[in-house]
Coordinates of C-alpha atoms and ligand atoms in Angstrom, one line a residue:
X1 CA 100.6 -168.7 166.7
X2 CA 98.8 -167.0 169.2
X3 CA 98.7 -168.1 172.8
X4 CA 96.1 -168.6 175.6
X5 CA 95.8 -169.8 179.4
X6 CA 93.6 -172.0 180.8
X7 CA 92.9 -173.3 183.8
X8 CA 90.9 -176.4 184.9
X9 CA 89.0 -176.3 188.4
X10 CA 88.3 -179.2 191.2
X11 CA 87.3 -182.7 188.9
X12 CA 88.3 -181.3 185.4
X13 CA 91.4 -181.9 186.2
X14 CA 90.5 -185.8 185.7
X15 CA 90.5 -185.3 182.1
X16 CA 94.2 -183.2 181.8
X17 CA 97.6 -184.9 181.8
X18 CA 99.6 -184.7 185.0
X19 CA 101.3 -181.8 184.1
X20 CA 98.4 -179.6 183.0
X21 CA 96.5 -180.8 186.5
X22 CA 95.5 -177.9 189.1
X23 CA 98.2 -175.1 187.1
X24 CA 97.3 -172.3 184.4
X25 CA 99.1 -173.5 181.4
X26 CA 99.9 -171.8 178.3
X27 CA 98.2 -173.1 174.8
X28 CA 98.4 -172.3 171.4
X29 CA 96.1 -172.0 169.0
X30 CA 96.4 -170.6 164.8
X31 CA 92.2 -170.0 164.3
X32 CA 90.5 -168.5 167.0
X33 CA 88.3 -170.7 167.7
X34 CA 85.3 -171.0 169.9
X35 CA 85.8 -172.2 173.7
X36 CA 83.7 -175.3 173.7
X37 CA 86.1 -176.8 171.5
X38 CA 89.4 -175.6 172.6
X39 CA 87.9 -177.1 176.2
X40 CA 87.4 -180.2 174.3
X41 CA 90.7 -180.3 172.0
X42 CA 92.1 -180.4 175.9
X43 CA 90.3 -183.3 176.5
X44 CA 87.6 -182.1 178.8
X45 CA 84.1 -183.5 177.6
X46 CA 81.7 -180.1 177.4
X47 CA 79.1 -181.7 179.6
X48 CA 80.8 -181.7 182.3
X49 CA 81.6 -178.0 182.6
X50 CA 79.1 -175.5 183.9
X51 CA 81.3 -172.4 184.1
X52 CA 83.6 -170.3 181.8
X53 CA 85.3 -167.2 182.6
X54 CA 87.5 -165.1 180.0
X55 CA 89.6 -162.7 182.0
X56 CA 87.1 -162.7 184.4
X57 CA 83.8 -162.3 183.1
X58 CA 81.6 -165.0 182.2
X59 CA 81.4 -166.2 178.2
X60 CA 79.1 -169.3 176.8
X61 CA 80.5 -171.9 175.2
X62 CA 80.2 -170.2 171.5
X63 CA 83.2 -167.4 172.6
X64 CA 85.9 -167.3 170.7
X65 CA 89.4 -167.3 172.2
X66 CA 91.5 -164.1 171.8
X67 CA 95.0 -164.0 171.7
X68 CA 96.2 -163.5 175.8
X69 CA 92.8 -165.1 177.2
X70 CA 92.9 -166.0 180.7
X71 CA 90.4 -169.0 180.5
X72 CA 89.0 -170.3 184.0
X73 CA 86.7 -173.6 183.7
X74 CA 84.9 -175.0 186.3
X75 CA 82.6 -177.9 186.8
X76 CA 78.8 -178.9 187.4
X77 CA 78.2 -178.4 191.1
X78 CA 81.3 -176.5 192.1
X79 CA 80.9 -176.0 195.4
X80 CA 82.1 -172.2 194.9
X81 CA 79.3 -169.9 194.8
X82 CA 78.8 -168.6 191.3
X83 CA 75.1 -168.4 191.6
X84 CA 75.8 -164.3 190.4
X85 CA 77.3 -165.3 187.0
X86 CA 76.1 -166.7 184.3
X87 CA 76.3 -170.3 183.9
X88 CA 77.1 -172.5 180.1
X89 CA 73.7 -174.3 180.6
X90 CA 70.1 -172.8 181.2
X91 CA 70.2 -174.7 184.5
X92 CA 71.2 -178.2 185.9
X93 CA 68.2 -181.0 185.6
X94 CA 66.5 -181.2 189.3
X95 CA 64.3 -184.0 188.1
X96 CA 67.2 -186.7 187.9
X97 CA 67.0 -189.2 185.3
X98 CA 69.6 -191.5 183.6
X99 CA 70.5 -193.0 180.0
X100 CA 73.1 -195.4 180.5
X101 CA 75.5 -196.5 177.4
X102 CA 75.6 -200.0 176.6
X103 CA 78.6 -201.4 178.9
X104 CA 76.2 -199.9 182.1
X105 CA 73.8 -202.8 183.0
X106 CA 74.9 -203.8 186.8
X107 CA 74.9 -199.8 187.3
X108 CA 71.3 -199.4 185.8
X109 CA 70.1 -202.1 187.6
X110 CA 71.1 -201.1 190.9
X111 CA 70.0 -197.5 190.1
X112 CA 66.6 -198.6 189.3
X113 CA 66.8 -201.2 192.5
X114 CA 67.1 -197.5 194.1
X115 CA 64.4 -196.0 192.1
X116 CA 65.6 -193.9 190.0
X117 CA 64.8 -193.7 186.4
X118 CA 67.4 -195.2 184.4
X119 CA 66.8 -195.8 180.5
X120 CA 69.1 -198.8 179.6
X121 CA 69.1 -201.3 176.9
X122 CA 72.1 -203.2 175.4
X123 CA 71.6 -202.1 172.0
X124 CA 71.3 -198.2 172.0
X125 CA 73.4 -196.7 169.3
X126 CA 75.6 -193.6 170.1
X127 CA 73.4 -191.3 168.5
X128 CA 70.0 -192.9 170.2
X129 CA 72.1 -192.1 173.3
X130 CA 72.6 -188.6 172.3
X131 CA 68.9 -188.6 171.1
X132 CA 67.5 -189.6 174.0
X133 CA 69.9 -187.6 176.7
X134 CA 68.7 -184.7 174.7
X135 CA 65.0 -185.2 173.9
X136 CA 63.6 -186.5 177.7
X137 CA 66.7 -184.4 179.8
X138 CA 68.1 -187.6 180.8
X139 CA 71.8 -186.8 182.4
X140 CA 74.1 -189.1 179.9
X141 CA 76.1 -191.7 182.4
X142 CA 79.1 -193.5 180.2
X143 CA 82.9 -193.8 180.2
X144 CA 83.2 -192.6 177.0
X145 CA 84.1 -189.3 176.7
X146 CA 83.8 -188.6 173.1
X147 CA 80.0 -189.4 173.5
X148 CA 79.5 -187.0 175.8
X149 CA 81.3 -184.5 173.0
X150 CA 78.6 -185.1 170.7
X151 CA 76.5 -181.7 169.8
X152 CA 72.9 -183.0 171.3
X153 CA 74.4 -183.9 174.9
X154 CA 73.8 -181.0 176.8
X155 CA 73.7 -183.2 180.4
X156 CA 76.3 -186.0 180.8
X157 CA 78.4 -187.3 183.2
X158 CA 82.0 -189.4 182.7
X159 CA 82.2 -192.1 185.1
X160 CA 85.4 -192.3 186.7
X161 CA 84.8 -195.9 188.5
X162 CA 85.2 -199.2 186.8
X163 CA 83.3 -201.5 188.6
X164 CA 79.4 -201.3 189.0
X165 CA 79.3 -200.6 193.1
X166 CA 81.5 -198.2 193.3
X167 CA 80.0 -196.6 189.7
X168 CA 76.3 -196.4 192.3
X169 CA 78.3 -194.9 195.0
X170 CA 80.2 -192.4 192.6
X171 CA 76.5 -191.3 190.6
X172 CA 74.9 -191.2 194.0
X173 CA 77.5 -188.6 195.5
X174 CA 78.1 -186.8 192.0
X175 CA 74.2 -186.1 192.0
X176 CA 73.9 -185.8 195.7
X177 CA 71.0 -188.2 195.7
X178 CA 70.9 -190.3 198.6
X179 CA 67.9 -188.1 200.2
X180 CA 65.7 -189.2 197.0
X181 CA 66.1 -192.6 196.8
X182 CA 62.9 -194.9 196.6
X183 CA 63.7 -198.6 196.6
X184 CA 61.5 -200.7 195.1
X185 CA 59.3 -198.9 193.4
X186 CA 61.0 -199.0 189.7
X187 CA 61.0 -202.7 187.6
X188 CA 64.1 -204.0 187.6
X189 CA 63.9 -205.4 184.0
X190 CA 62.3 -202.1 182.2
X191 CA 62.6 -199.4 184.3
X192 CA 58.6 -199.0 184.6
X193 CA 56.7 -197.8 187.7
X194 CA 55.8 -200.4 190.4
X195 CA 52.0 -200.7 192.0
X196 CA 50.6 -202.6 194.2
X197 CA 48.4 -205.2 192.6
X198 CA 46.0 -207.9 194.7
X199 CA 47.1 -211.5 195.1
X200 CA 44.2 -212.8 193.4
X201 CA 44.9 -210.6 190.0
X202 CA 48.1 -212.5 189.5
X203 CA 47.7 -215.5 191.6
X204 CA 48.0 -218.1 188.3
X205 CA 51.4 -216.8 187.7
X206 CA 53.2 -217.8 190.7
X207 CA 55.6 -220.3 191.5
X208 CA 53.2 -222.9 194.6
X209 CA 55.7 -222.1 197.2
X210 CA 55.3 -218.3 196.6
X211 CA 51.4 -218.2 196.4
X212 CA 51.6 -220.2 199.4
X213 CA 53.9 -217.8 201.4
X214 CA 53.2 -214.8 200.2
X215 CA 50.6 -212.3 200.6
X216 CA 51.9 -209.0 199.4
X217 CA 52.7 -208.0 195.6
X218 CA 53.8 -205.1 193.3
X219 CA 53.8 -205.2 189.9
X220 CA 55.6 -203.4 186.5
X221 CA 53.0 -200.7 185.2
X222 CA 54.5 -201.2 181.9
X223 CA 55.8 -205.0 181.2
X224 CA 53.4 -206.8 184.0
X225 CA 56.2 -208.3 186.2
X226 CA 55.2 -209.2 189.8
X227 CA 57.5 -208.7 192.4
X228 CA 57.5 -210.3 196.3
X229 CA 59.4 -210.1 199.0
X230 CA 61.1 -213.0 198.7
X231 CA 64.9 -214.0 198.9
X232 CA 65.8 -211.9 196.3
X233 CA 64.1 -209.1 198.0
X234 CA 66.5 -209.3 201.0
X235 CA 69.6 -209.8 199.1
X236 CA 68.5 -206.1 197.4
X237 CA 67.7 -205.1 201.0
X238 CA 71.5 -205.6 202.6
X239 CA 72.7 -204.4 199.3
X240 CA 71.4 -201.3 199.2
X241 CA 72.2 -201.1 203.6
X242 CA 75.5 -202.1 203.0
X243 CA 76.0 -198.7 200.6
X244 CA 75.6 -196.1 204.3
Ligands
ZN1 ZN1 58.7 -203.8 183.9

């Protein structure tokens, strides 16, 4: 058996048994084997690391643990500054966008109620997940850490929240993206772009009291749903005050 050391830095640590939190601790291994999945075999899902260092130098995830290693893993967005070394992933997605897993609804509707693009449906597959987090570098937003340990998911994030305001909250502070909200400019039902549109274009589809009271209107680029400011709007409105 041959023996290595790891230790996990700042939120890693969610991931490790209390015992194995914030310490270097021994592990043994019989194959060498490569560090992306000894990480993993620890429990840490790969997308959520960002930096590896092997007795102080910095290795990608295909390095293959040597007897004595001293293996240092930190996460996406340490606050540390490592901006000399190199990092596991070309570089972290600046253009923000979302696939939620299936159990994620309330949290992709309030994302998009902030405008951010958020690919949801209640019938993706694991692999479309995968598929799609990989194909249109859409950041991977579940609970389920052995889909974010699939091969194709380079950018993921575990949730560590339960319920779906506190989920916003945690994304918005993960992805430090309260400066970039838009509210009310994404559809609600299919994540499409919002314009404006003139009453008279959709006039024939509104209920009398809103034709009546209502004089301003956006509508989905892609499914053709009209949006007003009407209760609904305001309810969105303290919701989205209520988050500071
Ligand atoms: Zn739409």
């Amino acid at each position: 058996m041959k023996v290595a050391h790891f230790r996990f830095y700042a939120e890693l640590n969610d991931f490790l048994p209390p015992s194995r939190r914030f310490v270097a601790f021994r592990e043994s291994f019989e194959v060498r084997g490569s560090v992306k999945d000894m990480i993993e075999s620890l429990g840490v899902p790969h997308t959520e690391v960002d930096l590896i260092l092997a007795n102080g130098e910095s290795v990608d995830f295909s390095y293959l643990v040597q007897e004595g290693d001293r293996i240092s893993v930190y996460p996406v967005f340490e606050s540390i500054d490592i901006t000399p070394v190199l990092r596991v992933r070309p570089r972290p997605l600046r253009q923000t966008r979302f696939v939620l897993d299936i159990h994620l609804g309330r949290l992709a509707n309030y994302l998009r109620m902030l405008g951010f693009d958020a690919l949801y449906r209640n019938d993706y597959r694991d692999e479309e997940l995968a598929r799609l987090s990989c194909e249109q570098e859409r950041i991977l937003l579940t609970r389920d850490r052995n889909l974010l340990k699939r091969r194709a998911v380079q950018h993921g994030y575990c949730l560590r929240e339960t319920r779906p305001r506190r989920q916003l909250l945690e994304v918005l502070a993960r992805f430090d993206l309260s400066g970039s909200m838009g509210a009310f400019t994404r559809c609600l039902r299919c994540n499409g772009l919002l314009e404006a549109v003139a009453k008279e274009q959709i006039a024939d589809r509104l209920p009398p009291q809103t034709r009546e009271h209502y004089q301003e209107f956006h509508q989905c680029a892609s499914c053709g749903r009209v949006y007003w400011k009407g209760s609904h709007y305001q309810r969105m409105r303290q919701f989205i005050e209520s988050l500071g």
